PDB file of C-alpha atoms in Angstrom:
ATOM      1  CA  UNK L   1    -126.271  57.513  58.958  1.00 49.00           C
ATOM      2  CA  UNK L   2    -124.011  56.611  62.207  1.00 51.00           C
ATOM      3  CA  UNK L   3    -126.037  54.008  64.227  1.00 55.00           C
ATOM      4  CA  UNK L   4    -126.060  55.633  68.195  1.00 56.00           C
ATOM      5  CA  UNK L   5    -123.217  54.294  70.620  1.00 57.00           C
ATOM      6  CA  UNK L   6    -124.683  52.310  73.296  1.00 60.00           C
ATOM      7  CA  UNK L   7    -122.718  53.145  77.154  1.00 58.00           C
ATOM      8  CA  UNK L   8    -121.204  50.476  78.645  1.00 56.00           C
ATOM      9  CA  UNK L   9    -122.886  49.452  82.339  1.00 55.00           C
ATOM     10  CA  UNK L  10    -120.539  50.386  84.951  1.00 57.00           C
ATOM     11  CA  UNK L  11    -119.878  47.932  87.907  1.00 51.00           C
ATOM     12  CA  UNK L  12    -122.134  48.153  90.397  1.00 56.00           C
ATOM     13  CA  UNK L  13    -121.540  51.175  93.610  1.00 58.00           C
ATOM     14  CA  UNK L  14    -122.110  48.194  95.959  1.00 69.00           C
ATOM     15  CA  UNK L  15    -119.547  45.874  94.994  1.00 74.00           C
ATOM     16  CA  UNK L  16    -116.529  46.703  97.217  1.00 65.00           C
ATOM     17  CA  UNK L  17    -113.090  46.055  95.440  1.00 67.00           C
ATOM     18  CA  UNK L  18    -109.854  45.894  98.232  1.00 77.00           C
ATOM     19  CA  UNK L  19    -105.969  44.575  97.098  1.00 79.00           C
ATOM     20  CA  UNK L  20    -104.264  42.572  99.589  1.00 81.00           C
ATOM     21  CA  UNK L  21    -100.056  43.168  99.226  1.00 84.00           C
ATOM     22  CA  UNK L  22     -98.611  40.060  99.101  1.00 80.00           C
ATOM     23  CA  UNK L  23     -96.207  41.039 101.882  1.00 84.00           C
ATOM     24  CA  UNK L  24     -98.988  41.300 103.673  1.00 86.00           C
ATOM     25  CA  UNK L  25     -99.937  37.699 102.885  1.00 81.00           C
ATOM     26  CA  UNK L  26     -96.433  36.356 103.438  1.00 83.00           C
ATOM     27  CA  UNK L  27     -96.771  38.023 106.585  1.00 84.00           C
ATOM     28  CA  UNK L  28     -99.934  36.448 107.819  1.00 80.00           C
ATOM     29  CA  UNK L  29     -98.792  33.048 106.345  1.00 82.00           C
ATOM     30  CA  UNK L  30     -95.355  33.197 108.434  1.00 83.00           C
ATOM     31  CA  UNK L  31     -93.383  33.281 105.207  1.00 84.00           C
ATOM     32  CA  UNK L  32     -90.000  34.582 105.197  1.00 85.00           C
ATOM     33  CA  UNK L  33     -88.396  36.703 102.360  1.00 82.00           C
ATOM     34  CA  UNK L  34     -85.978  34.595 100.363  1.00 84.00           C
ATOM     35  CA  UNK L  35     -83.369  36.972  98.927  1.00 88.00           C
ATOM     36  CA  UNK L  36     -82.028  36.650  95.713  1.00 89.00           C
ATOM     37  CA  UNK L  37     -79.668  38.693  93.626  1.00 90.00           C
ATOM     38  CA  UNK L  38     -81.609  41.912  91.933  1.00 92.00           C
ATOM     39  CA  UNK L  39     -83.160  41.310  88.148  1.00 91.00           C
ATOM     40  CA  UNK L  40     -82.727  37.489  89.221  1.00 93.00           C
ATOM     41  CA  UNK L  41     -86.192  36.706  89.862  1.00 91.00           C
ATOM     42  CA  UNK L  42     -87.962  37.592  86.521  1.00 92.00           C
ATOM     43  CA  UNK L  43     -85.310  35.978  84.505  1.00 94.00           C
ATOM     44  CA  UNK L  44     -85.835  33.117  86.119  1.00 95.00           C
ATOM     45  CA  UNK L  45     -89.504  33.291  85.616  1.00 93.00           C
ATOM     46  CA  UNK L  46     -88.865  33.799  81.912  1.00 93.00           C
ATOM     47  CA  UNK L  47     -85.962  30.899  81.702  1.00 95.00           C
ATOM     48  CA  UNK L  48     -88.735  28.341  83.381  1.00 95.00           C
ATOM     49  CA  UNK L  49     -91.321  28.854  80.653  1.00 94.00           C
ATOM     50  CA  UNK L  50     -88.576  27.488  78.177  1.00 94.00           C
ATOM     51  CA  UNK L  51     -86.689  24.625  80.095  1.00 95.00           C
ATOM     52  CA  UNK L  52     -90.248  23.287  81.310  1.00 95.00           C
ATOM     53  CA  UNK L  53     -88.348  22.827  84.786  1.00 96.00           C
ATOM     54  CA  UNK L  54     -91.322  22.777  87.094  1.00 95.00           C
ATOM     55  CA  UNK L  55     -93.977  20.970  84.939  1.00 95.00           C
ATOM     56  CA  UNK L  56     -96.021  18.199  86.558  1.00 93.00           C
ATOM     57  CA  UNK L  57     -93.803  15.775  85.632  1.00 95.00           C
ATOM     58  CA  UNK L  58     -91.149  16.188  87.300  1.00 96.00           C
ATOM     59  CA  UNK L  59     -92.735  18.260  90.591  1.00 96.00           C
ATOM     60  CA  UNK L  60     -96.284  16.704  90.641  1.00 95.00           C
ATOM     61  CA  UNK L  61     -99.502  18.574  89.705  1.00 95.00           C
ATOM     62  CA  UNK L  62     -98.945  21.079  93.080  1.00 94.00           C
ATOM     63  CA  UNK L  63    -102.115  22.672  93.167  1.00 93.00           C
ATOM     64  CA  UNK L  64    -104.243  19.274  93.402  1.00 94.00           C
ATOM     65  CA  UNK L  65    -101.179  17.783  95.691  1.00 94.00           C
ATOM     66  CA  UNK L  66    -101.796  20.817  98.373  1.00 94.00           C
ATOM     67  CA  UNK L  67    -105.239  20.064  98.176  1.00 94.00           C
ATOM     68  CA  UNK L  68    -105.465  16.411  98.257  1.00 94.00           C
ATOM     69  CA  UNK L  69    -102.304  16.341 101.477  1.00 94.00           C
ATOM     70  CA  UNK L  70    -104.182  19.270 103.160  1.00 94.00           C
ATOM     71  CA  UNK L  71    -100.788  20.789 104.717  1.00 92.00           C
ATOM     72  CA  UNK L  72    -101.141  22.855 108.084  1.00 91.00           C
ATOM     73  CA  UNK L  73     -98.155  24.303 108.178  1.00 91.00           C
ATOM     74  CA  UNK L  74     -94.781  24.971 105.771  1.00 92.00           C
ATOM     75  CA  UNK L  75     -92.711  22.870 107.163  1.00 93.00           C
ATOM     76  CA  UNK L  76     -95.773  19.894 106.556  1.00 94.00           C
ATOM     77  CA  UNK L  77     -96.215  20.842 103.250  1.00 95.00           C
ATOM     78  CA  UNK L  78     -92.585  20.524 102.036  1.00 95.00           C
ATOM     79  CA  UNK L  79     -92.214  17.364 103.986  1.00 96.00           C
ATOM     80  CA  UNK L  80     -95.243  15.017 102.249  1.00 96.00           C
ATOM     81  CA  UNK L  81     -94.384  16.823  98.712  1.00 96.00           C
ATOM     82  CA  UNK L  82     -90.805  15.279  99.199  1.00 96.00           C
ATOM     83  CA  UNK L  83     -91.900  12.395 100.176  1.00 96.00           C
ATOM     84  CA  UNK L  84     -93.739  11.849  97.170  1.00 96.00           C
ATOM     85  CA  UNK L  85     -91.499  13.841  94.691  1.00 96.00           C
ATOM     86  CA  UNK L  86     -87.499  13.654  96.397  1.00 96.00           C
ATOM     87  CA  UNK L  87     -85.805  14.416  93.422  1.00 96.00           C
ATOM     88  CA  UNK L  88     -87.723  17.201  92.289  1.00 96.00           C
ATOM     89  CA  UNK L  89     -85.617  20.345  93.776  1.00 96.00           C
ATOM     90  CA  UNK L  90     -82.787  18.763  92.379  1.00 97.00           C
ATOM     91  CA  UNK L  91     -84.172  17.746  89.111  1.00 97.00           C
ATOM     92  CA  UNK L  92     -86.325  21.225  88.585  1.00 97.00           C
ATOM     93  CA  UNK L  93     -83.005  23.147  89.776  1.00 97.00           C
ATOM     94  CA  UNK L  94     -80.499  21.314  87.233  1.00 97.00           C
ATOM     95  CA  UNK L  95     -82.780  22.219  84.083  1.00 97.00           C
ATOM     96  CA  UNK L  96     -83.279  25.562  84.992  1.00 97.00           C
ATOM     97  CA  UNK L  97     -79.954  26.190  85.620  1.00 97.00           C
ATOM     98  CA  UNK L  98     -78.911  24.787  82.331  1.00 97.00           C
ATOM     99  CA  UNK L  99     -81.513  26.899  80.419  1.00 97.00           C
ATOM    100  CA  UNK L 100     -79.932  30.250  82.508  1.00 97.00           C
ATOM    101  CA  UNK L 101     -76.738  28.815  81.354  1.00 97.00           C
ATOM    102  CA  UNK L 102     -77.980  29.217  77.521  1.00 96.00           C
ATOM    103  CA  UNK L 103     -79.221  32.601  78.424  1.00 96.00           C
ATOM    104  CA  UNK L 104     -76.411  33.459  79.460  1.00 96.00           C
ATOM    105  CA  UNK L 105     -74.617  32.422  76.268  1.00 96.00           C
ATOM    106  CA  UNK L 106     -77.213  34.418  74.021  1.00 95.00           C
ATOM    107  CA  UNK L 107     -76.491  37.598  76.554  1.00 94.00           C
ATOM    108  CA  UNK L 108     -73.170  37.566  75.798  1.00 96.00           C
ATOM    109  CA  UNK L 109     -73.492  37.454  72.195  1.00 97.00           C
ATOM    110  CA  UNK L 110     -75.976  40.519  72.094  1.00 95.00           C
ATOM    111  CA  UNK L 111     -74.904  43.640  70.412  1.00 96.00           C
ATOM    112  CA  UNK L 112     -76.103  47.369  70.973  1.00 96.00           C
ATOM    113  CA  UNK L 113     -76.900  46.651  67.406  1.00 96.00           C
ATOM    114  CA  UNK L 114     -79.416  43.565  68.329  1.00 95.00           C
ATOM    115  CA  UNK L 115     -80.656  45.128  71.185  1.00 94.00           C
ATOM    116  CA  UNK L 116     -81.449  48.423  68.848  1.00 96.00           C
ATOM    117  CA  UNK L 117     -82.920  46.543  65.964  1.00 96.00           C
ATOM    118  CA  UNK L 118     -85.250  44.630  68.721  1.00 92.00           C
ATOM    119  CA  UNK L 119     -86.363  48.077  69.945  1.00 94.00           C
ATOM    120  CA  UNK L 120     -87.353  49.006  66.421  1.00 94.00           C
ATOM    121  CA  UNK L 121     -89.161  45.800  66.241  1.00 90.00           C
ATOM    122  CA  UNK L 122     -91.284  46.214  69.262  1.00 88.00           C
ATOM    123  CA  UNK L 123     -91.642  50.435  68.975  1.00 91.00           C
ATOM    124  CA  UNK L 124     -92.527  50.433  65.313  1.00 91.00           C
ATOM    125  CA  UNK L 125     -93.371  46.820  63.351  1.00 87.00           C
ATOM    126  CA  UNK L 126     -95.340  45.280  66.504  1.00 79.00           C
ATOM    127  CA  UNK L 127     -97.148  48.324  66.998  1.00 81.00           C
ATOM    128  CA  UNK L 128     -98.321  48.748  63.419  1.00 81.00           C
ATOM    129  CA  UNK L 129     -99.032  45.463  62.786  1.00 76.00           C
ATOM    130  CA  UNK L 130    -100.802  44.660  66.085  1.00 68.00           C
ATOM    131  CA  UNK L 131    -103.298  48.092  65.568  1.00 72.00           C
ATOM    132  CA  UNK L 132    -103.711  47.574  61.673  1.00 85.00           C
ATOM    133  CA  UNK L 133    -104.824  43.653  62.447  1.00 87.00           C
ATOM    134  CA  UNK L 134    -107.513  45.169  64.579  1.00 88.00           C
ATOM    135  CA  UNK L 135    -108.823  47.731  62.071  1.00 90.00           C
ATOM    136  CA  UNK L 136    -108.609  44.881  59.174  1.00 91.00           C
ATOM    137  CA  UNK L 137    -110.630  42.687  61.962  1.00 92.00           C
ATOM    138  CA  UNK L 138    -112.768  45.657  62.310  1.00 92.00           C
ATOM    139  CA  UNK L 139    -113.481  46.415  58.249  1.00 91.00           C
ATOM    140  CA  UNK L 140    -114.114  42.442  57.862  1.00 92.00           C
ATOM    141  CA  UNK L 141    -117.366  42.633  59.790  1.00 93.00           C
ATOM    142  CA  UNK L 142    -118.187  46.036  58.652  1.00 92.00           C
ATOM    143  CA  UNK L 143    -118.183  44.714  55.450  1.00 91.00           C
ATOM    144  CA  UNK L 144    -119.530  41.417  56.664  1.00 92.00           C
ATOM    145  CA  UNK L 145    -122.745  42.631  58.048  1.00 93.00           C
ATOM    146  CA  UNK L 146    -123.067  46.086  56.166  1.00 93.00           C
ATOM    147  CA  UNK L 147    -122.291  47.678  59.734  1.00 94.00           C
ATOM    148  CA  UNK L 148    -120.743  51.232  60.033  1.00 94.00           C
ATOM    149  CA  UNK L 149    -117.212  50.420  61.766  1.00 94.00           C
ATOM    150  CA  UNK L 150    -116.791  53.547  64.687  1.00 94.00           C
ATOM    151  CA  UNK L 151    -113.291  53.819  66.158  1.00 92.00           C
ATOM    152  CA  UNK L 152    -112.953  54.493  69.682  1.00 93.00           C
ATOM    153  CA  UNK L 153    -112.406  57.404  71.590  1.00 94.00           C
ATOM    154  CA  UNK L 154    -109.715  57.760  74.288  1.00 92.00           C
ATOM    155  CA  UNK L 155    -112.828  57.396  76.587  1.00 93.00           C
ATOM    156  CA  UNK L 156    -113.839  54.102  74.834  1.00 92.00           C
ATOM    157  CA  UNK L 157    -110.353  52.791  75.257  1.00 90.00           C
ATOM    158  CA  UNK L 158    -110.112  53.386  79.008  1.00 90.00           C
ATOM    159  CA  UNK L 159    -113.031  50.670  78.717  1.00 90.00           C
ATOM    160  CA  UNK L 160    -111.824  47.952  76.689  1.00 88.00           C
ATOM    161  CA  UNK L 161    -113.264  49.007  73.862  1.00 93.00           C
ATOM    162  CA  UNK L 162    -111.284  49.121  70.232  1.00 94.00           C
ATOM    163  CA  UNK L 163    -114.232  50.292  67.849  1.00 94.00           C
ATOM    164  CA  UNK L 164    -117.513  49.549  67.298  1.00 95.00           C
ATOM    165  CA  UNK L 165    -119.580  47.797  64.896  1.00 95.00           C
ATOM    166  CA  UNK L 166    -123.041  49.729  64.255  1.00 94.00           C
ATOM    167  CA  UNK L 167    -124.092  49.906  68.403  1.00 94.00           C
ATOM    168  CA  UNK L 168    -122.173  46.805  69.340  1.00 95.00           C
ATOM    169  CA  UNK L 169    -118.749  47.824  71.435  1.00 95.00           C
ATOM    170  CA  UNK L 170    -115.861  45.734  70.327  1.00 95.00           C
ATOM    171  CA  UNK L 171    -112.434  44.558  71.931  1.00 93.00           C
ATOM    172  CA  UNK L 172    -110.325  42.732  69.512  1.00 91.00           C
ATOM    173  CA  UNK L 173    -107.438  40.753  71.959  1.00 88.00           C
ATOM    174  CA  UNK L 174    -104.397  38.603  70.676  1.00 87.00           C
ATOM    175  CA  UNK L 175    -105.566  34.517  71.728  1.00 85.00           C
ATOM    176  CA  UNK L 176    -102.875  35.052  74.611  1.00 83.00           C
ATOM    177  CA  UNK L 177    -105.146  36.820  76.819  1.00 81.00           C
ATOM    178  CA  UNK L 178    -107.739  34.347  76.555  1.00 74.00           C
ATOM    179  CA  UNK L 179    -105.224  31.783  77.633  1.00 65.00           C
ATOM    180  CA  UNK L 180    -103.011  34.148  80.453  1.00 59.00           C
ATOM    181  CA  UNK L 181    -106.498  35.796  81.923  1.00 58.00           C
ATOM    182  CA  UNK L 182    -109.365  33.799  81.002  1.00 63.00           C
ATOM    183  CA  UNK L 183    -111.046  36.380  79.292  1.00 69.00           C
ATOM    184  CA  UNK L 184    -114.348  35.117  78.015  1.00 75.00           C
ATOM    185  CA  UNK L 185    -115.812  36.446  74.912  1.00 80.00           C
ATOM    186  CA  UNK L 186    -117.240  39.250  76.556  1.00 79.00           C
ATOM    187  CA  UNK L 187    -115.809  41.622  78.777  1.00 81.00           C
ATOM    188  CA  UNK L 188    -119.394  42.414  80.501  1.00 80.00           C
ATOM    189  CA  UNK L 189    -122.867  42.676  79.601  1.00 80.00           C
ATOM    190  CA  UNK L 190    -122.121  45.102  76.398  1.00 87.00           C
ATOM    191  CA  UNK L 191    -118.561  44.449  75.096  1.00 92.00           C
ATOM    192  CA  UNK L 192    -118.073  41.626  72.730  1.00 94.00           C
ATOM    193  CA  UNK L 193    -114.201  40.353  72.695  1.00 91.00           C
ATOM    194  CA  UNK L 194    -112.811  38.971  69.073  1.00 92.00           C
ATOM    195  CA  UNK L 195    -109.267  36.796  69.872  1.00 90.00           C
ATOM    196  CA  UNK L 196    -107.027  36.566  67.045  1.00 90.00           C
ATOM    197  CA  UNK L 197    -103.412  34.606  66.329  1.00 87.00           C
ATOM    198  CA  UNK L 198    -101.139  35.082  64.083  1.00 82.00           C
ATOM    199  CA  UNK L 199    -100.498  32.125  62.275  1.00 80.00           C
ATOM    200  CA  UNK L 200     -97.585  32.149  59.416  1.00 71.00           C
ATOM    201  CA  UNK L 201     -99.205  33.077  56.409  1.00 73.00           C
ATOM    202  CA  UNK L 202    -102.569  33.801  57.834  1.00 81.00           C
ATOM    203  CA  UNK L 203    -104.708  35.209  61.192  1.00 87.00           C
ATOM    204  CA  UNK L 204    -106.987  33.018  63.147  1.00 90.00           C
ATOM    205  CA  UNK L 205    -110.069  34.636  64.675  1.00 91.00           C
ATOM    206  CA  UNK L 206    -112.008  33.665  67.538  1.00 90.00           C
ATOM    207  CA  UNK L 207    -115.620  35.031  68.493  1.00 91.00           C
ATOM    208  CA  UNK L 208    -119.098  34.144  69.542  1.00 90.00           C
ATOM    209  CA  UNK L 209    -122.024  33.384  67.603  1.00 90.00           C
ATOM    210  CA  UNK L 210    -123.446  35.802  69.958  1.00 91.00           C
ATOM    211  CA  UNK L 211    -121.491  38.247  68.479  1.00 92.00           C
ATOM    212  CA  UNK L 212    -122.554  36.727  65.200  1.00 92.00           C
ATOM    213  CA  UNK L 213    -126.371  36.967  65.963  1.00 91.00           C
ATOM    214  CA  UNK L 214    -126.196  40.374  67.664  1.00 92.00           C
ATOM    215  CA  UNK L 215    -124.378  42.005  64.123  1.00 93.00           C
ATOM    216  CA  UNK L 216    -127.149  40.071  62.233  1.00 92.00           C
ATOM    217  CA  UNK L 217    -129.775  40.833  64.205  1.00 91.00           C
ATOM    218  CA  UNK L 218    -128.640  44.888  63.461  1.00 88.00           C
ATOM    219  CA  UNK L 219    -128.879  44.756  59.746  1.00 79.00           C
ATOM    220  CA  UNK L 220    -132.526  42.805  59.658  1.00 79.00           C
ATOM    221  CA  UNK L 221    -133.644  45.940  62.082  1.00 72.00           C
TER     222      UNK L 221
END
């Protein structure tokens, strides 16, 4: 016998959501535009993950130095940070720019035949493996606990939820959004989140004893 789905509880009618552009907090800031050339901005972003060029060491922990120096204004900000760090534009520039130099290298090297054999990668092997981990995540507990394992509906997925075990709704997340959003282990009040990595011969997994309890606490009722 299917055990009955449980709804998630929807956010309350009284909390009022609003998004602020960021334009429009440049603008109240005083903040011009800086112009740069077009696609150069996220590659940048991406290069500065792997050359390490703005880590503490080199341009001070920022968000404790703004808070600590209490800026008023631009202008004060960039003049006590200098003060304290003056070779860190130069410095943070100089290893960025070497790391777009070795992008640029690897660019140049890439085939249509790379670039299709990526595309494969991430339309067909990614995808497969990524969904199958989940229903192998799914069929551990199942089997676990002696729980019926429900996949989700399109409805279900609009919430968060991958599947269910028994009445409990699921969301199985790679580790990275724990790290990049600070998801918690649940999403609300009703959703339990299982975090898994893929190690090299093996997947880690990452859930509450909540969780735990809650799947327990089905099979003894």
């Amino acid at each position: 016998m299917v055990a009955k789905k449980q709804s998630p509880k929807k956010v309350s009618p009284k909390i009022k959501t609003e998004k602020i552009k960021f334009d429009s907090i440049k603008e109240l800031l005083g903040l011009n535009d800086r112009s740069f050339p077009k696609y150069s901005r996220p590659l940048m972003v991406q290069a500065n993950t792997f050359a390490r060029s703005t880590d503490k060491k080199i341009v001070g922990h920022l968000s404790t130095l703004f808070i600590s120096l209490k800026p008023k204004s631009l202008e004060e900000w960039i003049e006590k940070h200098t003060e304290l760090f003056p070779d860190s534009i130069d410095t943070a520039s100089r290893k960025l720019y070497n790391k777009l130099q070795d992008f640029k290298a690897v660019i140049d090297s890439l085939s249509l035949d790379d670039v299709e054999k990526w595309m494969k990668e991430f339309l067909y092997d990614k995808t497969y493996m990524g969904l199958s981990i989940q229903k192998a995540i799914f069929e551990l507990f199942s089997s676990r606990y002696k729980l019926d394992f429900i996949e989700a509906t399109v409805t279900d997925e609009g919430q968060n939820i991958d599947g269910w075990l028994g009445t409990l709704a699921v969301s199985i997340k790679p580790v990275s959004f724990k790290d990049a959003k600070h998801l918690p282990f649940k999403i609300n009040d009703d959703i339990h989140v299982i975090f898994y990595e893929k190690m090299s011969n093996n997947i880690v997994i990452q859930y509450s004893r909540e969780l735990e309890k809650a799947c327990r606490s089905q099979v003894e009722n």
